[in-house]
PDB file of C-alpha atoms in Angstrom:
ATOM      1  CA  MET A 403      21.459  -6.405  43.144  1.00  0.00           C
ATOM      2  CA  GLN A 404      20.058  -3.202  44.543  1.00  0.00           C
ATOM      3  CA  ALA A 405      16.393  -2.370  43.999  1.00  0.00           C
ATOM      4  CA  SER A 406      15.684   1.066  42.628  1.00  0.00           C
ATOM      5  CA  LEU A 407      13.134   3.246  44.329  1.00  0.00           C
ATOM      6  CA  ILE A 408      10.243   4.188  42.116  1.00  0.00           C
ATOM      7  CA  PRO A 409       8.034   7.002  43.349  1.00  0.00           C
ATOM      8  CA  ALA A 410       4.470   5.936  43.996  1.00  0.00           C
ATOM      9  CA  ALA A 411       1.891   7.078  41.493  1.00  0.00           C
ATOM     10  CA  PRO A 412      -0.896   9.272  42.841  1.00  0.00           C
ATOM     11  CA  ASP A 413      -4.156   7.504  43.605  1.00  0.00           C
ATOM     12  CA  PRO A 414      -6.347   7.684  40.502  1.00  0.00           C
ATOM     13  CA  THR A 415      -9.640   9.523  40.714  1.00  0.00           C
ATOM     14  CA  PRO A 416     -12.576   7.215  39.955  1.00  0.00           C
ATOM     15  CA  VAL A 417     -14.581   8.274  36.893  1.00  0.00           C
ATOM     16  CA  LEU A 418     -17.721   9.295  38.752  1.00  0.00           C
ATOM     17  CA  ASP A 419     -17.698  13.076  38.586  1.00  0.00           C
ATOM     18  CA  SER A 420     -17.925  14.290  34.975  1.00  0.00           C
ATOM     19  CA  ARG A 421     -16.845  17.838  35.970  1.00  0.00           C
ATOM     20  CA  VAL A 422     -13.600  16.533  37.463  1.00  0.00           C
ATOM     21  CA  LEU A 423     -13.075  14.305  34.406  1.00  0.00           C
ATOM     22  CA  ARG A 424     -13.648  17.314  32.130  1.00  0.00           C
ATOM     23  CA  THR A 425     -11.035  19.284  34.113  1.00  0.00           C
ATOM     24  CA  ALA A 426      -8.554  16.420  33.836  1.00  0.00           C
ATOM     25  CA  LEU A 427      -9.173  16.082  30.079  1.00  0.00           C
ATOM     26  CA  GLY A 428      -8.667  19.854  29.787  1.00  0.00           C
ATOM     27  CA  GLN A 429      -5.044  19.333  30.804  1.00  0.00           C
ATOM     28  CA  PHE A 430      -4.451  18.106  27.246  1.00  0.00           C
ATOM     29  CA  ALA A 431      -3.788  21.178  25.091  1.00  0.00           C
ATOM     30  CA  THR A 432      -5.481  21.119  21.682  1.00  0.00           C
ATOM     31  CA  GLY A 433      -5.765  23.242  18.618  1.00  0.00           C
ATOM     32  CA  ILE A 434      -9.071  24.898  17.798  1.00  0.00           C
ATOM     33  CA  THR A 435     -10.955  24.344  14.564  1.00  0.00           C
ATOM     34  CA  VAL A 436     -14.211  25.451  13.042  1.00  0.00           C
ATOM     35  CA  VAL A 437     -15.776  22.643  11.016  1.00  0.00           C
ATOM     36  CA  THR A 438     -18.013  23.970   8.238  1.00  0.00           C
ATOM     37  CA  THR A 439     -20.417  22.525   5.709  1.00  0.00           C
ATOM     38  CA  ARG A 440     -23.605  23.401   3.832  1.00  0.00           C
ATOM     39  CA  ALA A 441     -27.012  22.014   4.802  1.00  0.00           C
ATOM     40  CA  ASP A 442     -29.334  20.544   2.167  1.00  0.00           C
ATOM     41  CA  SER A 443     -31.347  23.787   2.516  1.00  0.00           C
ATOM     42  CA  GLY A 444     -28.275  25.734   1.335  1.00  0.00           C
ATOM     43  CA  GLN A 445     -27.592  27.287   4.754  1.00  0.00           C
ATOM     44  CA  LEU A 446     -23.938  27.460   5.814  1.00  0.00           C
ATOM     45  CA  VAL A 447     -23.274  25.575   9.054  1.00  0.00           C
ATOM     46  CA  GLY A 448     -20.214  25.733  11.288  1.00  0.00           C
ATOM     47  CA  LEU A 449     -19.163  24.935  14.819  1.00  0.00           C
ATOM     48  CA  THR A 450     -16.092  25.188  17.020  1.00  0.00           C
ATOM     49  CA  VAL A 451     -14.358  21.826  17.518  1.00  0.00           C
ATOM     50  CA  ASN A 452     -11.251  20.875  19.481  1.00  0.00           C
ATOM     51  CA  SER A 453     -11.591  17.101  18.979  1.00  0.00           C
ATOM     52  CA  PHE A 454      -9.906  17.270  15.547  1.00  0.00           C
ATOM     53  CA  SER A 455      -6.998  14.881  15.016  1.00  0.00           C
ATOM     54  CA  ALA A 456      -4.852  13.372  12.292  1.00  0.00           C
ATOM     55  CA  LEU A 457      -5.590   9.671  11.830  1.00  0.00           C
ATOM     56  CA  SER A 458      -3.587   8.409   8.835  1.00  0.00           C
ATOM     57  CA  LEU A 459      -1.266   9.645   6.101  1.00  0.00           C
ATOM     58  CA  GLU A 460      -1.916   6.689   3.739  1.00  0.00           C
ATOM     59  CA  PRO A 461      -4.706   7.235   3.000  1.00  0.00           C
ATOM     60  CA  PRO A 462      -4.931  10.816   4.320  1.00  0.00           C
ATOM     61  CA  LEU A 463      -7.560  10.571   7.069  1.00  0.00           C
ATOM     62  CA  ILE A 464      -8.649  12.885   9.868  1.00  0.00           C
ATOM     63  CA  LEU A 465     -11.227  12.536  12.617  1.00  0.00           C
ATOM     64  CA  TRP A 466     -13.370  14.700  14.853  1.00  0.00           C
ATOM     65  CA  SER A 467     -16.388  14.191  17.053  1.00  0.00           C
ATOM     66  CA  LEU A 468     -19.681  15.962  17.646  1.00  0.00           C
ATOM     67  CA  ARG A 469     -21.957  15.679  20.682  1.00  0.00           C
ATOM     68  CA  ILE A 470     -25.065  13.617  19.836  1.00  0.00           C
ATOM     69  CA  SER A 471     -27.299  16.283  21.393  1.00  0.00           C
ATOM     70  CA  SER A 472     -25.924  18.976  19.048  1.00  0.00           C
ATOM     71  CA  PRO A 473     -28.588  20.524  16.813  1.00  0.00           C
ATOM     72  CA  ASN A 474     -25.945  20.430  14.040  1.00  0.00           C
ATOM     73  CA  LEU A 475     -25.597  16.630  14.095  1.00  0.00           C
ATOM     74  CA  PRO A 476     -28.282  15.926  11.441  1.00  0.00           C
ATOM     75  CA  VAL A 477     -26.603  18.389   9.044  1.00  0.00           C
ATOM     76  CA  PHE A 478     -23.174  16.764   9.409  1.00  0.00           C
ATOM     77  CA  GLU A 479     -24.648  13.256   9.236  1.00  0.00           C
ATOM     78  CA  ALA A 480     -26.254  14.176   5.896  1.00  0.00           C
ATOM     79  CA  ALA A 481     -23.210  16.018   4.517  1.00  0.00           C
ATOM     80  CA  ASP A 482     -20.789  14.115   2.306  1.00  0.00           C
ATOM     81  CA  ARG A 483     -18.151  16.821   2.669  1.00  0.00           C
ATOM     82  CA  PHE A 484     -16.974  19.404   5.172  1.00  0.00           C
ATOM     83  CA  VAL A 485     -14.032  21.721   5.793  1.00  0.00           C
ATOM     84  CA  VAL A 486     -11.856  21.776   8.903  1.00  0.00           C
ATOM     85  CA  ASN A 487     -10.618  25.357   9.388  1.00  0.00           C
ATOM     86  CA  VAL A 488      -7.655  25.320  11.815  1.00  0.00           C
ATOM     87  CA  LEU A 489      -7.933  28.658  13.577  1.00  0.00           C
ATOM     88  CA  ALA A 490      -5.003  31.036  13.876  1.00  0.00           C
ATOM     89  CA  GLU A 491      -4.131  32.697  17.174  1.00  0.00           C
ATOM     90  CA  ALA A 492      -5.779  35.946  15.993  1.00  0.00           C
ATOM     91  CA  GLN A 493      -9.161  34.153  15.644  1.00  0.00           C
ATOM     92  CA  VAL A 494     -10.272  33.839  19.279  1.00  0.00           C
ATOM     93  CA  GLU A 495     -13.488  35.743  18.532  1.00  0.00           C
ATOM     94  CA  VAL A 496     -14.215  33.443  15.571  1.00  0.00           C
ATOM     95  CA  SER A 497     -13.858  30.448  17.896  1.00  0.00           C
ATOM     96  CA  ARG A 498     -16.225  32.023  20.421  1.00  0.00           C
ATOM     97  CA  ARG A 499     -18.746  32.986  17.748  1.00  0.00           C
ATOM     98  CA  PHE A 500     -18.954  29.460  16.302  1.00  0.00           C
ATOM     99  CA  ALA A 501     -19.162  27.922  19.804  1.00  0.00           C
ATOM    100  CA  LEU A 502     -22.425  29.740  20.573  1.00  0.00           C
ATOM    101  CA  PRO A 503     -25.876  29.165  19.098  1.00  0.00           C
ATOM    102  CA  GLN A 504     -26.531  32.035  16.676  1.00  0.00           C
ATOM    103  CA  ALA A 505     -28.840  32.453  13.686  1.00  0.00           C
ATOM    104  CA  ASP A 506     -26.058  33.286  11.195  1.00  0.00           C
ATOM    105  CA  LYS A 507     -22.608  32.513  12.542  1.00  0.00           C
ATOM    106  CA  PHE A 508     -21.021  33.518   9.219  1.00  0.00           C
ATOM    107  CA  ASP A 509     -22.374  37.082   9.293  1.00  0.00           C
ATOM    108  CA  GLY A 510     -19.339  39.368   9.512  1.00  0.00           C
ATOM    109  CA  VAL A 511     -16.853  36.479   9.337  1.00  0.00           C
ATOM    110  CA  PRO A 512     -14.774  36.762   6.139  1.00  0.00           C
ATOM    111  CA  HIS A 513     -14.882  33.519   4.164  1.00  0.00           C
ATOM    112  CA  ALA A 514     -14.793  32.098   0.656  1.00  0.00           C
ATOM    113  CA  GLU A 515     -16.397  28.992  -0.795  1.00  0.00           C
ATOM    114  CA  ASN A 516     -14.503  26.016  -2.178  1.00  0.00           C
ATOM    115  CA  ALA A 517     -15.446  24.020  -5.305  1.00  0.00           C
ATOM    116  CA  TRP A 518     -18.288  22.296  -3.377  1.00  0.00           C
ATOM    117  CA  GLY A 519     -19.646  25.587  -1.987  1.00  0.00           C
ATOM    118  CA  LEU A 520     -18.288  24.939   1.507  1.00  0.00           C
ATOM    119  CA  PRO A 521     -16.944  27.797   3.652  1.00  0.00           C
ATOM    120  CA  LEU A 522     -13.206  28.406   4.033  1.00  0.00           C
ATOM    121  CA  LEU A 523     -12.634  30.942   6.821  1.00  0.00           C
ATOM    122  CA  HIS A 524     -10.184  33.710   5.922  1.00  0.00           C
ATOM    123  CA  GLY A 525      -7.111  33.944   8.151  1.00  0.00           C
ATOM    124  CA  ALA A 526      -7.059  30.275   9.205  1.00  0.00           C
ATOM    125  CA  ALA A 527      -3.734  28.549   9.851  1.00  0.00           C
ATOM    126  CA  ALA A 528      -4.809  25.617   7.633  1.00  0.00           C
ATOM    127  CA  TRP A 529      -7.837  24.260   5.778  1.00  0.00           C
ATOM    128  CA  PHE A 530      -8.668  20.604   5.198  1.00  0.00           C
ATOM    129  CA  GLU A 531     -11.340  19.890   2.591  1.00  0.00           C
ATOM    130  CA  CYS A 532     -12.706  16.477   3.496  1.00  0.00           C
ATOM    131  CA  ARG A 533     -15.033  13.723   2.292  1.00  0.00           C
ATOM    132  CA  THR A 534     -16.710  11.695   5.037  1.00  0.00           C
ATOM    133  CA  VAL A 535     -15.860   7.986   4.903  1.00  0.00           C
ATOM    134  CA  SER A 536     -17.273   6.843   8.254  1.00  0.00           C
ATOM    135  CA  ARG A 537     -19.630   7.938  11.016  1.00  0.00           C
ATOM    136  CA  GLN A 538     -20.130   6.002  14.198  1.00  0.00           C
ATOM    137  CA  MET A 539     -21.782   6.613  17.523  1.00  0.00           C
ATOM    138  CA  ALA A 540     -19.442   6.315  20.509  1.00  0.00           C
ATOM    139  CA  GLY A 541     -20.732   7.244  23.953  1.00  0.00           C
ATOM    140  CA  ASP A 542     -22.381  10.652  23.808  1.00  0.00           C
ATOM    141  CA  HIS A 543     -20.656  11.653  20.543  1.00  0.00           C
ATOM    142  CA  CYS A 544     -20.676  10.840  16.844  1.00  0.00           C
ATOM    143  CA  LEU A 545     -17.183  10.187  15.490  1.00  0.00           C
ATOM    144  CA  PHE A 546     -16.531  11.409  11.937  1.00  0.00           C
ATOM    145  CA  ILE A 547     -13.647   9.952   9.926  1.00  0.00           C
ATOM    146  CA  ALA A 548     -12.905  11.662   6.626  1.00  0.00           C
ATOM    147  CA  GLU A 549     -10.439  11.579   3.773  1.00  0.00           C
ATOM    148  CA  VAL A 550      -8.543  14.799   3.111  1.00  0.00           C
ATOM    149  CA  GLU A 551      -9.137  15.647  -0.558  1.00  0.00           C
ATOM    150  CA  ARG A 552      -7.380  19.020  -0.570  1.00  0.00           C
ATOM    151  CA  PHE A 553      -5.611  21.158   1.982  1.00  0.00           C
ATOM    152  CA  THR A 554      -3.929  24.533   2.301  1.00  0.00           C
ATOM    153  CA  LEU A 555      -1.677  25.895   5.001  1.00  0.00           C
ATOM    154  CA  SER A 556      -0.556  29.390   5.902  1.00  0.00           C
ATOM    155  CA  GLU A 557       2.233  30.916   7.958  1.00  0.00           C
ATOM    156  CA  ALA A 558      -0.190  31.844  10.759  1.00  0.00           C
ATOM    157  CA  ALA A 559       0.430  30.408  14.229  1.00  0.00           C
ATOM    158  CA  PRO A 560      -2.422  28.200  15.504  1.00  0.00           C
ATOM    159  CA  LEU A 561      -4.813  29.038  18.320  1.00  0.00           C
ATOM    160  CA  LEU A 562      -4.534  26.671  21.309  1.00  0.00           C
ATOM    161  CA  PHE A 563      -6.993  25.667  24.029  1.00  0.00           C
ATOM    162  CA  HIS A 564      -5.970  24.408  27.486  1.00  0.00           C
ATOM    163  CA  ALA A 565      -7.756  24.146  30.838  1.00  0.00           C
ATOM    164  CA  GLY A 566     -10.733  26.150  29.610  1.00  0.00           C
ATOM    165  CA  GLY A 567      -8.769  29.039  28.081  1.00  0.00           C
ATOM    166  CA  TYR A 568      -7.120  30.195  24.864  1.00  0.00           C
ATOM    167  CA  PHE A 569      -3.346  30.317  24.431  1.00  0.00           C
ATOM    168  CA  THR A 570      -0.771  31.189  21.817  1.00  0.00           C
ATOM    169  CA  LEU A 571       1.890  28.742  20.684  1.00  0.00           C
ATOM    170  CA  GLY A 572       4.845  30.125  22.639  1.00  0.00           C
ATOM    171  CA  SER A 573       8.437  29.159  22.010  1.00  0.00           C
ATOM    172  CA  ARG A 574       9.825  25.931  20.616  1.00  0.00           C
ATOM    173  CA  LEU A 575      11.639  23.802  23.193  1.00  0.00           C
TER     174      LEU A 575
END
């Protein structure tokens, strides 16, 4: 019996340098979302998130995470519901706007409100109207798991994020 030659794997980088780890994690392309809700004060709140993921179809569950140091964490911890707006490739500026601290991120951003008064951003590739079922602290983030109560999708191509930059979908392989 002849042994097959397997190429050696590269030496792994120890997890000591968070910048290098962030660069390595950035090799995973993600979609971009803006998660929105309404604070108890009535103020609309939203932030850019790329940690969104499908979790389960039965029941329909999604998840996303928020940095514990975020000033928006108390609002989302108190909120029973939120909307995940999956951004379309034409919404790069919307992504940038909701990624920065601003007094009114919704000013000049076309949106409507759903039955619970939560913002749905116009032009999104999809919307997921969600009810929080679980929150848990994990490392330096809070993980939100939610049930999808309603959703809508459009024909718009999604906006992608990879290695610190925005990309369009490209061609199907």
